[in-house]
mmCIF file of C-alpha atoms and ligand atoms in Angstrom:
data_model
loop_
_atom_site.group_PDB
_atom_site.id
_atom_site.type_symbol
_atom_site.label_atom_id
_atom_site.label_comp_id
_atom_site.label_asym_id
_atom_site.label_seq_id
_atom_site.Cartn_x
_atom_site.Cartn_y
_atom_site.Cartn_z
ATOM 1 C CA MET A 1 -3.846 24.309 0.681
ATOM 2 C CA ARG A 2 -6.456 26.562 -0.640
ATOM 3 C CA PRO A 3 -9.331 24.689 -3.151
ATOM 4 C CA ARG A 4 -7.079 23.995 -5.830
ATOM 5 C CA LYS A 5 -8.670 23.811 -9.604
ATOM 6 C CA ILE A 6 -8.538 20.374 -11.526
ATOM 7 C CA ARG A 7 -11.034 20.572 -14.188
ATOM 8 C CA GLU A 8 -14.105 23.080 -14.542
ATOM 9 C CA ASN A 9 -16.207 22.422 -11.630
ATOM 10 C CA VAL A 10 -14.014 19.834 -10.788
ATOM 11 C CA TYR A 11 -11.255 20.851 -7.440
ATOM 12 C CA ALA A 12 -9.287 19.352 -4.674
ATOM 13 C CA VAL A 13 -9.728 21.123 -1.407
ATOM 14 C CA GLY A 14 -8.004 18.476 0.998
ATOM 15 C CA ALA A 15 -5.297 18.597 3.299
ATOM 16 C CA VAL A 16 -1.419 18.060 3.519
ATOM 17 C CA ASP A 17 -0.377 16.331 6.251
ATOM 18 C CA TRP A 18 3.597 16.750 6.256
ATOM 19 C CA ASP A 19 3.718 16.316 9.922
ATOM 20 C CA ARG A 20 2.290 12.427 9.839
ATOM 21 C CA ARG A 21 5.615 9.876 10.771
ATOM 22 C CA LEU A 22 2.899 7.000 11.543
ATOM 23 C CA PHE A 23 0.640 5.841 9.483
ATOM 24 C CA ASP A 24 -1.780 2.775 11.520
ATOM 25 C CA ALA A 25 0.503 3.033 14.583
ATOM 26 C CA LEU A 26 2.240 0.593 12.560
ATOM 27 C CA ILE A 27 4.336 2.370 9.183
ATOM 28 C CA PRO A 28 6.672 4.640 9.069
ATOM 29 C CA LEU A 29 5.776 7.808 7.253
ATOM 30 C CA PRO A 30 8.873 9.705 5.539
ATOM 31 C CA ASP A 31 7.237 11.918 3.626
ATOM 32 C CA GLY A 32 3.596 12.663 5.423
ATOM 33 C CA THR A 33 0.882 11.911 3.638
ATOM 34 C CA SER A 34 -2.142 13.798 2.468
ATOM 35 C CA TYR A 35 -6.007 13.429 3.063
ATOM 36 C CA ASN A 36 -6.486 14.226 -0.793
ATOM 37 C CA SER A 37 -10.748 15.039 -0.958
ATOM 38 C CA TYR A 38 -12.275 16.478 -3.974
ATOM 39 C CA ILE A 39 -15.708 18.570 -4.785
ATOM 40 C CA VAL A 40 -17.683 17.792 -8.270
ATOM 41 C CA ARG A 41 -20.060 20.808 -8.825
ATOM 42 C CA GLY A 42 -21.961 19.526 -11.461
ATOM 43 C CA SER A 43 -25.228 22.250 -12.581
ATOM 44 C CA GLU A 44 -27.810 20.313 -10.320
ATOM 45 C CA LYS A 45 -26.007 18.871 -7.469
ATOM 46 C CA THR A 46 -22.456 18.776 -5.779
ATOM 47 C CA ALA A 47 -20.721 16.274 -4.718
ATOM 48 C CA LEU A 48 -17.886 15.665 -2.010
ATOM 49 C CA ILE A 49 -15.918 12.804 -2.790
ATOM 50 C CA ASP A 50 -13.676 11.237 0.283
ATOM 51 C CA THR A 51 -13.527 13.334 3.389
ATOM 52 C CA VAL A 52 -10.740 14.311 5.931
ATOM 53 C CA ASP A 53 -9.127 12.547 8.585
ATOM 54 C CA PRO A 54 -10.758 14.154 11.832
ATOM 55 C CA THR A 55 -6.882 15.663 12.520
ATOM 56 C CA LYS A 56 -7.617 17.688 9.418
ATOM 57 C CA ARG A 57 -10.983 18.012 9.482
ATOM 58 C CA ASP A 58 -10.587 22.162 10.077
ATOM 59 C CA ILE A 59 -8.444 22.616 6.323
ATOM 60 C CA LEU A 60 -11.555 21.002 4.636
ATOM 61 C CA PHE A 61 -13.689 22.974 6.829
ATOM 62 C CA GLU A 62 -12.182 25.427 5.265
ATOM 63 C CA ASN A 63 -12.154 24.633 1.780
ATOM 64 C CA LEU A 64 -15.865 24.584 1.858
ATOM 65 C CA ARG A 65 -16.268 27.617 2.434
ATOM 66 C CA ASP A 66 -17.822 28.299 -0.770
ATOM 67 C CA ILE A 67 -19.927 25.394 -1.010
ATOM 68 C CA ALA A 68 -23.228 26.665 -0.033
ATOM 69 C CA SER A 69 -25.050 22.834 0.077
ATOM 70 C CA LEU A 70 -24.366 19.926 -0.973
ATOM 71 C CA ASP A 71 -26.475 16.926 -2.410
ATOM 72 C CA TYR A 72 -23.781 13.514 -1.205
ATOM 73 C CA VAL A 73 -20.646 12.473 0.275
ATOM 74 C CA ILE A 74 -18.840 10.005 -1.975
ATOM 75 C CA ALA A 75 -17.384 7.371 0.453
ATOM 76 C CA HIS A 76 -14.496 4.870 -1.725
ATOM 77 C CA HIS A 77 -13.496 3.817 1.398
ATOM 78 C CA GLY A 78 -14.744 2.654 4.968
ATOM 79 C CA GLU A 79 -11.514 3.928 6.853
ATOM 80 C CA GLN A 80 -11.541 6.898 9.058
ATOM 81 C CA ASP A 81 -8.588 8.570 7.448
ATOM 82 C CA HIS A 82 -11.093 9.267 4.126
ATOM 83 C CA SER A 83 -14.230 8.898 6.179
ATOM 84 C CA GLY A 84 -14.072 9.840 9.611
ATOM 85 C CA SER A 85 -14.966 13.663 9.161
ATOM 86 C CA ILE A 86 -18.413 11.716 7.613
ATOM 87 C CA PRO A 87 -19.990 12.987 10.153
ATOM 88 C CA ALA A 88 -19.032 16.445 10.865
ATOM 89 C CA VAL A 89 -19.942 16.943 7.118
ATOM 90 C CA LEU A 90 -23.358 15.600 7.421
ATOM 91 C CA GLU A 91 -23.418 18.226 10.519
ATOM 92 C CA LYS A 92 -23.373 21.127 8.345
ATOM 93 C CA TYR A 93 -24.625 19.193 5.426
ATOM 94 C CA PRO A 94 -27.789 17.803 6.710
ATOM 95 C CA LYS A 95 -29.039 17.500 3.864
ATOM 96 C CA ALA A 96 -26.669 15.479 2.187
ATOM 97 C CA LYS A 97 -26.142 11.765 1.604
ATOM 98 C CA VAL A 98 -23.753 9.149 1.736
ATOM 99 C CA VAL A 99 -23.434 7.220 -1.843
ATOM 100 C CA CYS A 100 -21.176 4.404 -0.949
ATOM 101 C CA SER A 101 -20.911 0.259 -1.474
ATOM 102 C CA PRO A 102 -24.040 -1.809 0.283
ATOM 103 C CA LYS A 103 -20.822 -3.411 2.201
ATOM 104 C CA ALA A 104 -19.409 -0.251 3.166
ATOM 105 C CA LYS A 105 -22.989 1.299 4.471
ATOM 106 C CA GLY A 106 -22.872 -1.451 7.374
ATOM 107 C CA ILE A 107 -18.783 -0.661 8.279
ATOM 108 C CA LEU A 108 -19.874 3.414 7.934
ATOM 109 C CA MET A 109 -22.573 2.399 10.323
ATOM 110 C CA ASP A 110 -20.011 0.592 12.786
ATOM 111 C CA LEU A 111 -17.455 3.131 12.858
ATOM 112 C CA LEU A 112 -18.645 5.930 12.543
ATOM 113 C CA ALA A 113 -22.176 5.791 14.365
ATOM 114 C CA LEU A 114 -23.950 7.237 11.519
ATOM 115 C CA PRO A 115 -27.749 6.421 10.808
ATOM 116 C CA GLU A 116 -29.044 4.050 8.413
ATOM 117 C CA ASN A 117 -31.251 7.258 6.446
ATOM 118 C CA LYS A 118 -28.282 8.726 5.661
ATOM 119 C CA PHE A 119 -27.225 6.569 2.837
ATOM 120 C CA ILE A 120 -27.414 5.921 -0.962
ATOM 121 C CA THR A 121 -25.990 2.489 -1.927
ATOM 122 C CA VAL A 122 -24.841 2.142 -5.395
ATOM 123 C CA GLY A 123 -24.231 -0.768 -7.242
ATOM 124 C CA ASP A 124 -21.034 -1.773 -9.557
ATOM 125 C CA GLY A 125 -21.135 -0.167 -12.603
ATOM 126 C CA GLU A 126 -24.004 2.299 -11.572
ATOM 127 C CA THR A 127 -24.346 5.969 -11.778
ATOM 128 C CA LEU A 128 -25.137 9.693 -10.705
ATOM 129 C CA SER A 129 -25.792 12.393 -12.167
ATOM 130 C CA LEU A 130 -24.804 15.364 -10.968
ATOM 131 C CA GLY A 131 -26.507 17.802 -13.823
ATOM 132 C CA ASN A 132 -24.246 18.047 -16.178
ATOM 133 C CA VAL A 133 -22.655 15.859 -15.428
ATOM 134 C CA THR A 134 -22.259 11.743 -14.122
ATOM 135 C CA LEU A 135 -19.705 9.618 -11.685
ATOM 136 C CA GLU A 136 -19.939 6.164 -12.353
ATOM 137 C CA PHE A 137 -18.943 4.205 -9.093
ATOM 138 C CA ILE A 138 -17.030 0.649 -10.223
ATOM 139 C CA HIS A 139 -16.668 -1.489 -7.525
ATOM 140 C CA THR A 140 -13.159 -2.664 -6.887
ATOM 141 C CA PRO A 141 -13.887 -4.621 -3.925
ATOM 142 C CA TRP A 142 -9.632 -5.181 -1.500
ATOM 143 C CA VAL A 143 -7.492 -1.795 -2.367
ATOM 144 C CA HIS A 144 -8.126 -2.419 0.163
ATOM 145 C CA TRP A 145 -11.303 -3.758 2.485
ATOM 146 C CA PRO A 146 -13.813 -5.507 1.308
ATOM 147 C CA GLU A 147 -16.445 -2.381 0.867
ATOM 148 C CA THR A 148 -13.784 0.142 -1.870
ATOM 149 C CA MET A 149 -15.334 0.932 -4.473
ATOM 150 C CA VAL A 150 -13.890 4.252 -7.139
ATOM 151 C CA SER A 151 -16.195 6.427 -9.260
ATOM 152 C CA TYR A 152 -14.935 7.846 -12.608
ATOM 153 C CA LEU A 153 -16.670 11.258 -13.423
ATOM 154 C CA ARG A 154 -17.112 10.630 -17.248
ATOM 155 C CA GLU A 155 -16.935 14.025 -18.796
ATOM 156 C CA GLU A 156 -14.150 14.812 -18.325
ATOM 157 C CA LYS A 157 -13.150 11.280 -17.459
ATOM 158 C CA ILE A 158 -11.228 11.113 -13.821
ATOM 159 C CA LEU A 159 -10.696 8.711 -11.536
ATOM 160 C CA PHE A 160 -11.485 9.181 -7.832
ATOM 161 C CA THR A 161 -9.409 6.217 -6.726
ATOM 162 C CA CYS A 162 -8.851 6.229 -2.372
ATOM 163 C CA ASP A 163 -6.391 4.715 -1.317
ATOM 164 C CA PHE A 164 -6.032 2.287 -4.642
ATOM 165 C CA PHE A 165 -3.222 3.795 -6.344
ATOM 166 C CA GLY A 166 -2.034 6.756 -3.527
ATOM 167 C CA SER A 167 0.821 7.520 -2.057
ATOM 168 C CA HIS A 168 2.026 8.793 1.323
ATOM 169 C CA LEU A 169 3.389 12.058 -0.125
ATOM 170 C CA ALA A 170 3.044 15.305 0.552
ATOM 171 C CA GLN A 171 4.184 17.956 -1.272
ATOM 172 C CA SER A 172 2.588 21.746 -1.969
ATOM 173 C CA GLY A 173 2.010 20.619 -5.524
ATOM 174 C CA LEU A 174 -1.450 19.359 -6.568
ATOM 175 C CA TYR A 175 0.166 16.904 -9.702
ATOM 176 C CA VAL A 176 2.982 13.991 -10.340
ATOM 177 C CA THR A 177 5.822 16.285 -11.157
ATOM 178 C CA ASP A 178 8.527 13.918 -9.937
ATOM 179 C CA GLU A 179 7.607 9.947 -11.395
ATOM 180 C CA ASP A 180 10.848 9.031 -9.301
ATOM 181 C CA ARG A 181 10.442 10.562 -6.292
ATOM 182 C CA VAL A 182 6.042 9.623 -6.270
ATOM 183 C CA TYR A 183 7.668 6.056 -7.538
ATOM 184 C CA GLU A 184 8.997 4.991 -3.961
ATOM 185 C CA SER A 185 6.467 6.369 -1.776
ATOM 186 C CA ALA A 186 3.411 4.507 -3.808
ATOM 187 C CA LYS A 187 5.183 1.702 -3.926
ATOM 188 C CA ARG A 188 6.154 1.659 -0.084
ATOM 189 C CA TYR A 189 2.066 1.806 0.206
ATOM 190 C CA PHE A 190 1.391 -1.219 -2.135
ATOM 191 C CA ALA A 191 3.976 -3.108 -0.187
ATOM 192 C CA GLU A 192 1.916 -2.124 3.174
ATOM 193 C CA ILE A 193 -1.442 -2.490 3.240
ATOM 194 C CA MET A 194 -2.158 -3.618 -0.852
ATOM 195 C CA MET A 195 0.282 -6.297 -1.844
ATOM 196 C CA PRO A 196 -1.707 -8.931 0.168
ATOM 197 C CA PHE A 197 -4.755 -8.155 -2.390
ATOM 198 C CA ARG A 198 -2.287 -9.416 -5.280
ATOM 199 C CA THR A 199 -5.087 -11.149 -6.902
ATOM 200 C CA ALA A 200 -8.115 -9.005 -6.343
ATOM 201 C CA ILE A 201 -5.631 -5.889 -8.040
ATOM 202 C CA GLN A 202 -5.083 -7.834 -10.613
ATOM 203 C CA LYS A 203 -8.889 -8.738 -11.609
ATOM 204 C CA ASN A 204 -9.734 -4.963 -10.761
ATOM 205 C CA MET A 205 -6.873 -3.438 -12.880
ATOM 206 C CA GLU A 206 -8.658 -6.078 -15.899
ATOM 207 C CA ARG A 207 -11.713 -4.449 -15.005
ATOM 208 C CA LEU A 208 -10.574 -0.319 -16.014
ATOM 209 C CA LYS A 209 -9.262 -1.420 -18.815
ATOM 210 C CA ASP A 210 -12.759 -0.425 -21.116
ATOM 211 C CA HIS A 211 -12.274 3.039 -19.654
ATOM 212 C CA LYS A 212 -10.573 5.951 -21.040
ATOM 213 C CA ILE A 213 -8.902 7.750 -18.109
ATOM 214 C CA GLU A 214 -6.880 11.083 -19.023
ATOM 215 C CA MET A 215 -6.365 11.759 -14.534
ATOM 216 C CA ILE A 216 -6.482 9.748 -11.450
ATOM 217 C CA ALA A 217 -7.179 10.990 -8.639
ATOM 218 C CA PRO A 218 -6.127 8.926 -5.508
ATOM 219 C CA SER A 219 -6.570 10.009 -1.734
ATOM 220 C CA HIS A 220 -3.810 10.300 -0.810
ATOM 221 C CA GLY A 221 -0.582 11.769 -2.343
ATOM 222 C CA PRO A 222 0.030 13.315 -6.064
ATOM 223 C CA VAL A 223 -2.749 13.325 -8.887
ATOM 224 C CA TYR A 224 -1.301 11.656 -12.230
ATOM 225 C CA ASN A 225 -2.233 13.875 -14.858
ATOM 226 C CA ARG A 226 -0.048 11.207 -16.982
ATOM 227 C CA PRO A 227 -2.394 7.176 -15.307
ATOM 228 C CA GLU A 228 0.079 5.440 -17.944
ATOM 229 C CA PHE A 229 2.501 5.761 -14.533
ATOM 230 C CA ILE A 230 1.398 4.445 -11.883
ATOM 231 C CA MET A 231 -0.983 1.684 -13.746
ATOM 232 C CA GLU A 232 2.001 0.005 -15.597
ATOM 233 C CA ALA A 233 3.581 0.282 -12.154
ATOM 234 C CA TYR A 234 0.933 -1.403 -10.809
ATOM 235 C CA ARG A 235 0.812 -4.149 -13.213
ATOM 236 C CA ASP A 236 4.926 -5.201 -12.762
ATOM 237 C CA TRP A 237 3.992 -5.050 -8.277
ATOM 238 C CA ILE A 238 0.781 -7.458 -9.176
ATOM 239 C CA SER A 239 2.862 -9.903 -11.467
ATOM 240 C CA ASP A 240 3.229 -13.357 -10.100
ATOM 241 C CA LYS A 241 6.456 -13.444 -11.575
ATOM 242 C CA PRO A 242 9.413 -11.887 -8.958
ATOM 243 C CA LYS A 243 12.969 -10.581 -10.102
ATOM 244 C CA ASN A 244 16.174 -11.636 -9.298
ATOM 245 C CA GLY A 245 16.353 -10.691 -5.906
ATOM 246 C CA VAL A 246 16.817 -11.596 -2.299
ATOM 247 C CA VAL A 247 15.887 -10.041 1.125
ATOM 248 C CA VAL A 248 18.283 -10.241 3.055
ATOM 249 C CA ALA A 249 17.389 -9.221 6.967
ATOM 250 C CA TYR A 250 18.556 -10.305 9.880
ATOM 251 C CA VAL A 251 19.516 -8.564 13.236
ATOM 252 C CA SER A 252 22.720 -9.956 15.459
ATOM 253 C CA MET A 253 23.490 -9.515 18.612
ATOM 254 C CA HIS A 254 28.014 -10.578 19.059
ATOM 255 C CA GLY A 255 28.763 -10.613 15.927
ATOM 256 C CA SER A 256 28.625 -14.500 14.814
ATOM 257 C CA THR A 257 25.189 -13.867 12.374
ATOM 258 C CA GLU A 258 25.989 -10.193 10.485
ATOM 259 C CA SER A 259 29.455 -12.464 10.037
ATOM 260 C CA MET A 260 27.444 -15.226 8.569
ATOM 261 C CA VAL A 261 24.951 -12.492 6.202
ATOM 262 C CA SER A 262 28.403 -10.680 4.984
ATOM 263 C CA HIS A 263 29.441 -13.870 3.152
ATOM 264 C CA LEU A 264 25.969 -14.949 1.762
ATOM 265 C CA VAL A 265 25.470 -11.624 0.544
ATOM 266 C CA ALA A 266 28.696 -11.347 -1.185
ATOM 267 C CA ALA A 267 28.185 -15.229 -2.538
ATOM 268 C CA LEU A 268 24.899 -14.060 -4.256
ATOM 269 C CA ALA A 269 26.301 -10.388 -5.917
ATOM 270 C CA GLU A 270 29.295 -12.663 -6.892
ATOM 271 C CA ARG A 271 26.457 -15.061 -9.081
ATOM 272 C CA GLY A 272 24.166 -11.483 -10.131
ATOM 273 C CA ILE A 273 21.407 -11.652 -8.251
ATOM 274 C CA THR A 274 20.441 -8.053 -6.631
ATOM 275 C CA VAL A 275 20.627 -8.204 -3.219
ATOM 276 C CA TYR A 276 18.525 -6.251 -0.684
ATOM 277 C CA GLN A 277 20.161 -6.384 3.337
ATOM 278 C CA PHE A 278 18.352 -5.020 5.949
ATOM 279 C CA ASN A 279 19.281 -5.039 9.788
ATOM 280 C CA LEU A 280 16.248 -5.267 11.956
ATOM 281 C CA ALA A 281 17.473 -3.295 14.714
ATOM 282 C CA GLU A 282 17.694 -0.189 12.614
ATOM 283 C CA ILE A 283 15.640 0.007 9.741
ATOM 284 C CA ASP A 284 12.512 1.704 8.590
ATOM 285 C CA ILE A 285 10.119 -1.550 8.744
ATOM 286 C CA GLY A 286 8.682 -0.044 5.487
ATOM 287 C CA LYS A 287 11.658 0.040 3.394
ATOM 288 C CA LEU A 288 11.787 -4.532 4.503
ATOM 289 C CA ALA A 289 8.361 -3.986 2.275
ATOM 290 C CA ILE A 290 9.294 -2.333 -0.576
ATOM 291 C CA ALA A 291 11.907 -4.559 -1.386
ATOM 292 C CA LEU A 292 9.697 -7.789 -0.918
ATOM 293 C CA VAL A 293 6.876 -6.386 -3.474
ATOM 294 C CA ASP A 294 10.427 -7.047 -6.197
ATOM 295 C CA ALA A 295 11.891 -10.045 -4.270
ATOM 296 C CA ALA A 296 11.958 -13.839 -5.432
ATOM 297 C CA THR A 297 14.190 -15.798 -1.926
ATOM 298 C CA ILE A 298 13.865 -13.974 1.006
ATOM 299 C CA VAL A 299 16.393 -14.767 3.598
ATOM 300 C CA LEU A 300 16.743 -14.971 7.152
ATOM 301 C CA GLY A 301 19.077 -14.335 9.686
ATOM 302 C CA THR A 302 18.739 -14.361 13.625
ATOM 303 C CA PRO A 303 20.819 -15.667 16.417
ATOM 304 C CA ALA A 304 18.418 -17.584 18.823
ATOM 305 C CA VAL A 305 16.744 -15.625 21.935
ATOM 306 C CA HIS A 306 16.015 -18.347 24.181
ATOM 307 C CA ILE A 307 15.924 -21.164 22.046
ATOM 308 C CA GLY A 308 13.617 -19.020 19.283
ATOM 309 C CA PRO A 309 14.526 -16.224 16.567
ATOM 310 C CA HIS A 310 14.879 -12.579 17.906
ATOM 311 C CA PRO A 311 11.959 -10.708 18.343
ATOM 312 C CA LYS A 312 12.948 -8.432 15.729
ATOM 313 C CA ILE A 313 13.284 -11.487 13.398
ATOM 314 C CA ALA A 314 10.102 -12.895 14.723
ATOM 315 C CA SER A 315 7.912 -9.465 14.265
ATOM 316 C CA ALA A 316 10.038 -8.948 10.660
ATOM 317 C CA VAL A 317 8.391 -13.244 9.423
ATOM 318 C CA TYR A 318 4.933 -11.948 11.208
ATOM 319 C CA LEU A 319 5.171 -9.069 9.097
ATOM 320 C CA ALA A 320 6.035 -10.590 5.838
ATOM 321 C CA ASN A 321 3.220 -13.385 6.083
ATOM 322 C CA ALA A 322 0.815 -11.311 6.082
ATOM 323 C CA LEU A 323 2.187 -8.732 3.096
ATOM 324 C CA ARG A 324 1.667 -12.346 0.872
ATOM 325 C CA PRO A 325 4.263 -11.224 -1.113
ATOM 326 C CA LYS A 326 5.150 -13.485 -4.301
ATOM 327 C CA LEU A 327 8.931 -15.102 -2.568
ATOM 328 C CA LYS A 328 9.404 -18.479 -3.965
ATOM 329 C CA PHE A 329 11.993 -19.507 -2.087
ATOM 330 C CA ALA A 330 13.433 -19.110 1.661
ATOM 331 C CA SER A 331 16.010 -20.071 3.969
ATOM 332 C CA ILE A 332 17.008 -19.474 7.146
ATOM 333 C CA ILE A 333 20.564 -18.837 8.870
ATOM 334 C CA GLY A 334 22.183 -17.521 12.512
ATOM 335 C CA SER A 335 23.949 -19.046 15.422
ATOM 336 C CA TYR A 336 23.384 -19.915 18.822
ATOM 337 C CA GLY A 337 25.033 -20.216 21.979
ATOM 338 C CA TRP A 338 23.234 -23.569 23.393
ATOM 339 C CA GLY A 339 20.581 -25.124 21.395
ATOM 340 C CA HIS A 340 18.320 -23.526 19.458
ATOM 341 C CA LYS A 341 14.420 -24.011 17.559
ATOM 342 C CA ILE A 342 14.844 -21.486 15.565
ATOM 343 C CA VAL A 343 14.362 -23.300 12.271
ATOM 344 C CA GLU A 344 10.761 -24.792 12.857
ATOM 345 C CA GLN A 345 10.061 -21.979 14.897
ATOM 346 C CA ILE A 346 9.723 -19.714 11.745
ATOM 347 C CA ALA A 347 8.680 -22.065 9.427
ATOM 348 C CA ALA A 348 5.713 -22.638 12.159
ATOM 349 C CA MET A 349 4.914 -18.310 11.535
ATOM 350 C CA ILE A 350 5.207 -18.668 7.467
ATOM 351 C CA PRO A 351 1.583 -20.479 5.940
ATOM 352 C CA ASN A 352 0.929 -17.769 3.982
ATOM 353 C CA LEU A 353 4.285 -17.752 2.260
ATOM 354 C CA LYS A 354 4.111 -20.603 -0.659
ATOM 355 C CA VAL A 355 8.146 -21.164 -0.640
ATOM 356 C CA GLU A 356 9.960 -23.439 -0.967
ATOM 357 C CA VAL A 357 12.581 -23.918 2.449
ATOM 358 C CA LEU A 358 15.971 -23.731 0.995
ATOM 359 C CA ALA A 359 18.599 -25.636 3.388
ATOM 360 C CA PRO A 360 19.249 -23.499 6.508
ATOM 361 C CA VAL A 361 22.865 -22.782 8.039
ATOM 362 C CA VAL A 362 22.895 -22.479 11.773
ATOM 363 C CA CYS A 363 26.194 -22.940 12.976
ATOM 364 C CA ARG A 364 27.334 -22.303 17.352
ATOM 365 C CA GLY A 365 28.718 -19.535 17.716
ATOM 366 C CA LEU A 366 31.438 -18.794 15.925
ATOM 367 C CA PRO A 367 30.948 -19.259 12.333
ATOM 368 C CA ARG A 368 33.656 -21.681 10.978
ATOM 369 C CA ASP A 369 34.874 -22.951 7.299
ATOM 370 C CA ALA A 370 32.417 -25.547 7.146
ATOM 371 C CA ASP A 371 29.736 -23.023 7.698
ATOM 372 C CA PHE A 372 30.941 -20.515 5.338
ATOM 373 C CA ALA A 373 31.277 -23.507 2.859
ATOM 374 C CA ALA A 374 27.485 -24.098 3.548
ATOM 375 C CA LEU A 375 26.592 -20.564 3.250
ATOM 376 C CA GLU A 376 28.280 -20.347 -0.726
ATOM 377 C CA LYS A 377 25.899 -23.937 -0.874
ATOM 378 C CA LEU A 378 22.820 -21.648 0.261
ATOM 379 C CA ALA A 379 24.193 -19.184 -2.415
ATOM 380 C CA GLU A 380 24.403 -22.168 -4.826
ATOM 381 C CA ALA A 381 21.032 -23.191 -4.697
ATOM 382 C CA ILE A 382 19.330 -19.742 -4.529
ATOM 383 C CA ALA A 383 21.041 -18.793 -7.263
ATOM 384 C CA LEU A 384 20.445 -21.709 -9.600
ATOM 385 C CA LYS A 385 16.612 -21.663 -8.283
ATOM 386 C CA HIS A 386 16.214 -18.413 -9.986
ATOM 387 C CA LYS A 387 17.617 -19.558 -12.871
ATOM 388 C CA GLU A 388 15.560 -22.845 -13.323
ATOM 389 C CA LEU A 389 13.048 -19.897 -13.124
ATOM 390 C CA GLY A 390 13.969 -17.325 -15.941
ATOM 391 C CA LEU A 391 15.112 -14.815 -13.047
ATOM 392 C CA LYS A 392 17.796 -12.853 -15.273
HETATM 393 FE FE1 LIG B 1 -6.299 5.452 3.661
HETATM 394 FE FE2 LIG B 1 -7.123 2.743 3.656
HETATM 395 O O1 LIG B 1 -7.262 3.878 4.117
#
């Protein structure tokens, strides 16, 4: 995309990455992403807010062709999809200084091999005058690294947030026009990188309350000209109260576990519970992460492979444990051929999940009447627990 004017002397100069399909060699990006970068031209100084992934550096430089001199590069976050083009920017503009939090300085020096004299560190609440406009820096740790901060352009009431409130979504327009579409992309993003830091985000959101924000300009995805849309979504996602939902994630090798899953899902649905059923043999793992943002319960369905859970289940359990969702309950169902330690092994893998484990249902071979009855009992126990929490 070419430079696009947002306000007088504020321009979007970043790059859209339509084709990227995987982030961090892990996270599927079905809708691509963008690396947003912004120019703020004050009457005396010019600042570049974040850069772009090095793979899109040429686009950034093309968009900077009319910028003769640059005084500051505001680095909200050390990760290379935003910082990776800073060395090249400093080569082009040797007088520019990198403005970042004290923690970011060390990170950027190590990740990008930048010399110490290129940095100006800013404290929480500190300001930087560009002449007729002022940037205020607000430290917002753990969105999603410890050094992260946002900046607020006071005169225009624009909050530049980097990953915070971002979405992995490639689109030609600069602004959010389809909130439902952006909601899904932003929730995927939140689920995959922000969810473990819900408590920190609660504090950061609280701190933003005193700022009148007319626009949120993140460094991924479209710009929000109705900030309340994404702030309201975040308030819901970071709340401690889950919804009346169950994630059922499973793998089946010969159909026994699948048959148990089908029975349990029907029994839960009959009790008015929303079920998110995922066959992990085929799933986009991002969909599982999205469902974990709200669910009160997770049920893992697995056959025994040797004596432990199927490796695809182990991988999903590892991810769920790392994402620290607000789950309250968990259970395990599955089938084995000659022996198993499914329950013990999965239980040992979820120390971060503060869940009550409800009675597992594991059978040998094909499930029989007694096993289906046990699944019915499990569905009833889940419904009761959700009711006790006031979930509807
Ligand atoms: Fe978009 Fe944490 O980088």
